[in-house]
Each structure stands twice: as C-alpha cells, then as structure tokens.
Amino acid sequence: MRKLFAAFLCIIMLFLGGCTKEEQSVSGTPEDNLIVVGFSQVGAESEWRVANTESMKSALSEENGYMLIFDNARQEQENQIRAIRMFIQQGVDYIVFSPNVETGWNSILLEAKEADIPVIVIDRYIEQQDRDLFTAFIGADFYKEGEIAANWLADFLKKRGRSEEPIRIVHIQGTIGSSAQIGRTAALEEAVRRHPNWEIVAQECGDFTRAKSYEVMSSILKQTKDIDVVYCENDGEALGAIDAMEEAGLQCDPYSGVIVISFDATRLGLEYTLARKIALNVECNPLQGPYVDETIKKLERGEPIERIRYIDETYFDFTSITREIIDSRKY
Ligand code: AHR
C-alpha cells in the first residue's frame, strides 16, 4: 500500500512541480511488488556523471524489480535536500543520493531516519555527526586516487632525471567542498609538502566542467606560461585546460611539454591519453548501479551488507593505454 501511495504521489508531484523530463523521471508502474527507490543525482556536469546516471537507471529498472524516482539536482545541495524530503513524504522504500558536497546533510538524514527509510550514499562521501545516518556507502576513495597520481608523477620525474628540478604545478580543482575535490586536493597538497621542489603556482576551481576549466586555465596562462604540470580533477577539466594551453601555444606532452594529469578515465579522456596529451588518467568508476542493486536486494532479504564499499579502480598512463582498452570501455 505504501508503494502504491508513493507511486501515485510522485506522479502527482511531478506534474504539480512542473519539472522537465531531464530533471525528474519515474520509471516503473505503481505495482505493489516493486521496490520504490528515490534517487537524487548531483547533476549532469560530466561524461562520468552521465555514465553514473545510466548505470543507476539500468540497474534499478522495472525489469529488475524497481520503481525509480529520479531527480537531477543541477549542482545545488538545496535541490538535493528538497528531493530527499519529497522522497520521505512519498514514503519510498529506499533513498539513494550522490552528495554534491560533504557537509550539511545531518538534518535531512535525521528526517529519513525518523521515517525509517534506509539511505544509501553513492559516489561521494559525507561528513556525519552520527554514524547511523546512512545505511551504506558505495563509491570511490578519492584520497587514494590522488595518491596514485602524486606517486606516479614522482616516479615519472625520477625516471626523467627531474627529481631535483623545480616543478611548477597548476591545480584545477573540482566542485569545492565535494569529497572528490577534497580527497584529490589533499593528496596533491600532501605530496607538494613532501617534495620541496614542487610548487603549486595556481589553484583554481574548474567545477568539474570543460568550459569552466578552459576559462580559468586561459586566465592563468595570461599570468604565466612557465608550467610543468597541470593537475586536473577530472577529464572534463583536463580537456578544457588542454584546449586553453594549445590555444596559447603550449604543447601537452609528458616528454616535451606540459605533463597533464587527470581523473575518471572516460573513453574520451583515454583517447587523449593515447594521444599523449594526458600523461596519466586515474580511473574513477561510475558504474555503481549494480552495487546499489546488490545492496538493496541483500537488505530486502535481511542479509548483512558491507557498510562502506570502495569500488576497485586502476589507472592508465600514456605508456600503458591501448586502442583495445579504449574500445572495450563501457563509458
Ligand atoms: O564524484 C565523482 C566526480 O564527479 C568525477 O570525477 C567527476 O567527473 C564528476 O563530475
């Protein structure tokens, strides 16, 4: 009955709210045997995010036993809180969300807890005052990703006989306050502290988008072109920074120009890695839908779950990437 009510209410609210199809959607019909999941997605800022949304939609499909209420928060935490509150009012069975930023979730998660609705946090982590505010986390260890990048850089510079040389780094950050930015930034800053010859000469926010990164990189290049490394916190930012550098006459090449480091390892990012424009691409796996499905099904059967689950990730550099790897890539 609760599910029928949820389904009915969400359809009414979609119509009353005047939301566009891209912002909200409902898949599945209001049948009592479907598991109703409300999913609040950060937005559609990157190829990674689009792949993440598709993975969730295909894993939580009607054929797989779900009715999915999808909400796109368009990068606003306020929109995510509103969507989660709506899911609570609708009486969904599970709430899944990918938090835009790390802080500010305690009150709304308390509301979900009081309504007895399990919450699964995906992709990015949250700061929590109370450990019981969510049931499970499935996502990436962003600090570890950053450490992989920093260690690779140290190793590469050593092999090139450049370990003692001054290394001037431009750092393009992701959405400030997101755990993806916090982890990747912390790992780089920590590595800079360990290497007295490394220096961050500019640090700007590229918001995980190609357009913003192009804009900030273009303005950095007006101040200096003396750059050894550009550390971008996702593929979109790397592409935007490369566009700006090439336009300014700089070459992106680990042997004869700027060393570009990126995260995500999307198909397009890997094309740039094969072309040696991106020297290193650290994978961040967006295909999290099947893990969420598995967790929910276990909870439904009353089985124990892994509360914090970091998804396995690898990395590709310009020496290890191949055409076969790119062609077999799912995102
Ligand atoms: O939270 C994951 C990050 O968010 C990805 O690196 C980025 O592409 C996305 O927008």
XYZ file of C-alpha atoms and ligand atoms in Angstrom:
341
model
C 0.000 0.000 0.000
C 2.868 2.352 0.953
C 4.360 1.708 -2.510
C 1.115 2.423 -4.309
C 0.832 5.656 -2.375
C 4.441 6.612 -3.151
C 3.972 5.978 -6.845
C 0.723 7.898 -7.008
C 2.107 10.827 -5.036
C 5.277 11.123 -7.047
C 3.434 11.232 -10.349
C 1.143 13.976 -8.978
C 4.147 15.913 -7.637
C 5.983 15.695 -10.925
C 3.022 17.270 -12.665
C 2.421 19.910 -9.996
C 6.112 20.771 -9.764
C 6.289 21.484 -13.496
C 9.652 19.730 -13.727
C 11.251 18.974 -17.057
C 11.869 15.375 -18.089
C 15.643 15.779 -17.613
C 15.205 16.978 -14.027
C 12.833 14.286 -12.836
C 11.539 11.000 -14.120
C 9.689 7.984 -12.848
C 10.328 4.552 -14.294
C 8.185 1.562 -13.475
C 4.486 1.298 -12.820
C 2.897 1.588 -9.420
C 2.669 -2.114 -8.688
C 2.850 -3.283 -5.148
C 5.703 -5.727 -5.695
C 8.230 -3.168 -6.958
C 10.870 -1.696 -4.639
C 10.447 2.084 -4.744
C 13.744 3.998 -4.813
C 14.138 7.779 -4.806
C 17.482 8.758 -6.362
C 18.847 12.286 -6.114
C 21.677 12.793 -8.599
C 24.106 15.739 -8.340
C 23.597 16.865 -11.929
C 24.967 16.185 -15.394
C 28.234 18.114 -15.243
C 30.492 15.471 -16.814
C 30.653 12.365 -19.007
C 31.338 10.484 -15.778
C 28.100 11.743 -14.237
C 26.071 10.789 -17.308
C 27.529 7.253 -17.172
C 26.741 7.091 -13.447
C 23.095 8.079 -14.056
C 22.762 5.491 -16.837
C 24.258 2.790 -14.646
C 21.775 3.574 -11.859
C 18.812 3.705 -14.214
C 19.631 0.405 -15.853
C 20.340 -1.424 -12.574
C 17.241 -0.061 -10.824
C 14.890 -0.846 -13.700
C 11.341 -2.149 -13.631
C 12.512 -5.490 -15.111
C 14.871 -5.765 -12.160
C 12.072 -5.177 -9.652
C 12.262 -1.427 -9.058
C 10.261 1.693 -9.447
C 12.828 4.511 -9.700
C 12.046 8.151 -8.986
C 14.978 10.102 -10.422
C 15.780 13.699 -9.565
C 18.567 15.814 -11.101
C 19.684 18.452 -8.567
C 21.563 20.589 -11.110
C 24.578 21.002 -8.789
C 22.545 22.525 -5.937
C 22.581 20.985 -2.475
C 19.314 22.811 -1.767
C 17.670 20.890 -4.637
C 19.012 17.611 -3.276
C 17.610 18.315 0.191
C 14.259 19.215 -1.369
C 14.215 15.994 -3.417
C 15.134 13.846 -0.409
C 12.383 15.487 1.635
C 9.941 14.733 -1.193
C 11.059 11.080 -1.223
C 10.421 10.916 2.530
C 6.930 12.384 2.075
C 6.274 9.882 -0.708
C 7.216 7.038 1.603
C 9.733 5.433 -0.754
C 11.416 2.188 0.319
C 14.995 3.458 -0.160
C 16.682 6.795 -0.721
C 19.876 6.870 -2.784
C 21.845 10.049 -3.295
C 25.155 11.261 -4.638
C 26.017 14.232 -2.410
C 27.158 17.400 -4.128
C 29.235 18.462 -1.109
C 30.447 16.716 2.033
C 28.702 18.747 4.744
C 25.180 19.884 5.580
C 23.269 16.597 5.428
C 22.623 15.835 9.079
C 19.124 17.310 9.448
C 17.663 15.789 6.302
C 19.210 12.404 7.043
C 17.746 12.575 10.515
C 14.336 13.111 8.905
C 14.885 9.986 6.767
C 15.969 8.032 9.824
C 12.867 9.119 11.752
C 10.754 7.988 8.792
C 12.609 4.650 8.922
C 13.823 4.865 5.306
C 17.275 3.372 4.627
C 19.655 5.771 2.852
C 22.423 4.646 0.511
C 25.081 7.264 -0.241
C 26.857 6.740 -3.554
C 29.883 8.199 -5.337
C 30.958 10.943 -2.877
C 31.247 10.628 0.865
C 29.598 12.788 3.543
C 30.710 14.098 6.875
C 28.467 12.636 9.580
C 27.951 13.508 13.191
C 26.015 10.319 13.740
C 27.312 7.129 12.106
C 23.783 5.700 11.809
C 22.517 8.417 9.499
C 23.046 6.256 6.441
C 22.837 2.538 5.833
C 25.566 2.097 3.231
C 28.148 3.976 1.194
C 29.245 2.810 -2.262
C 31.815 4.911 -4.084
C 35.380 5.988 -4.570
C 38.330 6.596 -2.287
C 39.305 9.986 -3.704
C 42.348 10.476 -1.498
C 43.738 7.176 -2.730
C 43.131 8.263 -6.346
C 45.089 11.460 -5.663
C 47.899 9.490 -4.037
C 48.165 7.259 -7.114
C 48.527 10.401 -9.248
C 51.132 12.041 -6.988
C 53.203 8.851 -6.711
C 53.081 8.342 -10.468
C 54.302 11.906 -11.016
C 57.193 11.497 -8.560
C 58.177 8.265 -10.237
C 57.939 9.696 -13.757
C 60.015 12.759 -12.851
C 62.623 10.495 -11.274
C 62.853 8.342 -14.399
C 63.292 11.510 -16.463
C 66.090 12.721 -14.154
C 63.985 15.657 -12.988
C 63.527 14.838 -9.278
C 65.621 17.778 -8.115
C 64.323 20.317 -10.660
C 61.747 22.968 -9.684
C 58.340 21.615 -10.737
C 55.653 24.254 -11.252
C 52.141 22.840 -10.911
C 48.803 24.344 -11.945
C 45.958 22.791 -9.997
C 42.399 22.860 -11.382
C 40.043 21.736 -8.638
C 36.619 20.127 -8.827
C 33.479 21.457 -7.132
C 34.753 22.945 -3.877
C 33.537 21.021 -0.843
C 32.756 17.790 -2.707
C 34.587 14.766 -1.352
C 36.019 14.191 -4.861
C 37.707 17.607 -4.668
C 38.661 17.312 -1.003
C 40.379 13.925 -1.425
C 42.182 14.643 -4.701
C 43.290 18.088 -3.482
C 44.520 16.771 -0.116
C 46.650 14.100 -1.796
C 48.313 16.633 -4.110
C 48.942 19.147 -1.328
C 50.406 16.415 0.847
C 52.750 15.371 -1.990
C 53.808 19.015 -2.504
C 54.739 19.176 1.196
C 56.889 16.058 0.750
C 58.662 17.403 -2.356
C 60.292 20.770 -1.593
C 60.988 21.320 -5.314
C 57.257 21.057 -6.231
C 55.226 24.246 -6.141
C 51.539 24.914 -6.819
C 51.747 28.136 -8.823
C 47.991 28.461 -9.395
C 44.964 26.771 -7.843
C 41.521 27.494 -9.299
C 38.135 25.801 -9.354
C 37.073 24.271 -12.683
C 33.808 22.885 -11.256
C 34.376 19.521 -12.981
C 33.452 21.028 -16.356
C 35.379 21.551 -19.584
C 34.008 25.081 -20.069
C 34.934 26.400 -16.595
C 38.354 24.786 -16.740
C 39.046 26.365 -20.149
C 38.058 29.729 -18.694
C 40.261 29.514 -15.575
C 43.219 27.987 -17.447
C 43.056 30.765 -20.063
C 43.285 33.388 -17.349
C 46.147 31.560 -15.560
C 48.048 31.487 -18.870
C 47.824 35.279 -19.066
C 49.921 35.404 -15.879
C 52.385 32.590 -16.594
C 53.277 30.023 -19.204
C 56.077 28.607 -17.113
C 54.207 25.417 -16.201
C 55.495 21.843 -15.835
C 52.383 20.009 -14.641
C 48.629 20.600 -14.809
C 46.713 18.502 -12.263
C 43.025 18.461 -13.221
C 40.455 16.782 -11.001
C 38.512 15.169 -13.855
C 38.603 14.524 -17.600
C 36.328 17.436 -18.497
C 38.701 19.820 -16.740
C 41.728 18.232 -18.410
C 40.164 18.702 -21.843
C 39.310 22.355 -21.105
C 42.834 23.037 -19.797
C 44.404 21.362 -22.851
C 42.212 23.467 -25.174
C 43.431 26.638 -23.422
C 47.093 25.579 -23.410
C 47.114 24.597 -27.078
C 45.438 27.855 -27.981
C 48.207 29.666 -26.064
C 50.863 27.721 -27.983
C 51.857 25.245 -25.256
C 52.361 21.597 -26.075
C 50.846 18.953 -23.789
C 53.254 16.040 -23.878
C 54.968 14.278 -20.956
C 58.314 14.170 -22.820
C 58.470 17.571 -24.458
C 55.829 19.797 -22.858
C 53.328 20.073 -20.024
C 52.520 16.896 -18.069
C 48.711 16.742 -17.735
C 47.199 14.558 -15.015
C 43.514 13.679 -14.974
C 40.911 11.549 -13.188
C 37.942 9.439 -14.383
C 39.437 7.609 -17.397
C 36.353 8.052 -19.551
C 36.634 6.917 -23.167
C 37.310 10.474 -24.353
C 39.856 11.039 -21.595
C 41.619 7.853 -22.610
C 41.696 8.957 -26.270
C 43.668 11.976 -25.026
C 45.907 9.642 -23.019
C 46.597 7.556 -26.128
C 47.464 10.787 -27.958
C 49.883 11.584 -25.031
C 48.069 14.860 -24.285
C 47.025 13.435 -20.915
C 50.027 11.715 -19.346
C 48.165 9.893 -16.581
C 44.476 9.144 -16.156
C 43.401 7.717 -12.796
C 40.196 5.730 -13.042
C 37.068 6.671 -11.094
C 34.416 4.050 -11.762
C 30.897 5.448 -12.356
C 29.262 2.044 -12.893
C 27.826 1.880 -9.390
C 24.249 0.807 -10.196
C 24.865 -2.970 -9.861
C 26.461 -2.466 -6.419
C 23.428 -0.459 -5.264
C 21.094 -3.165 -6.621
C 23.058 -5.883 -4.815
C 22.984 -3.928 -1.531
C 19.236 -3.276 -1.706
C 18.475 -6.910 -2.558
C 20.556 -8.049 0.412
C 18.751 -5.623 2.698
C 15.429 -6.910 1.369
C 16.465 -10.475 2.253
C 17.697 -9.361 5.667
C 21.300 -10.320 4.841
C 24.342 -8.448 6.177
C 25.880 -5.810 3.901
C 29.268 -4.171 3.610
C 28.529 -0.718 5.081
C 31.406 1.146 3.412
C 32.310 -0.169 -0.004
C 35.075 1.374 -2.077
C 34.942 0.282 -5.703
C 38.166 -1.109 -7.209
C 39.886 1.326 -9.542
C 43.010 1.345 -11.661
C 44.975 3.891 -13.707
C 46.244 4.270 -17.270
C 49.228 6.259 -18.387
C 50.368 7.142 -21.895
C 52.636 4.083 -21.953
C 50.039 1.506 -20.863
C 46.917 2.674 -22.700
C 45.944 0.807 -25.880
C 43.260 1.098 -28.557
C 41.779 -2.232 -27.323
C 41.331 -0.860 -23.792
C 39.538 2.216 -25.122
C 37.289 0.211 -27.446
C 36.219 -2.110 -24.671
C 35.485 0.734 -22.258
C 31.847 0.977 -21.159
C 31.844 4.738 -20.508
O 32.339 12.436 -7.829
C 32.951 11.954 -8.970
C 33.416 13.102 -9.810
O 32.306 13.898 -10.147
C 34.039 12.708 -11.136
O 35.421 12.676 -11.113
C 33.630 13.851 -11.975
O 33.831 13.670 -13.342
C 32.253 14.042 -11.544
O 31.596 15.096 -12.038
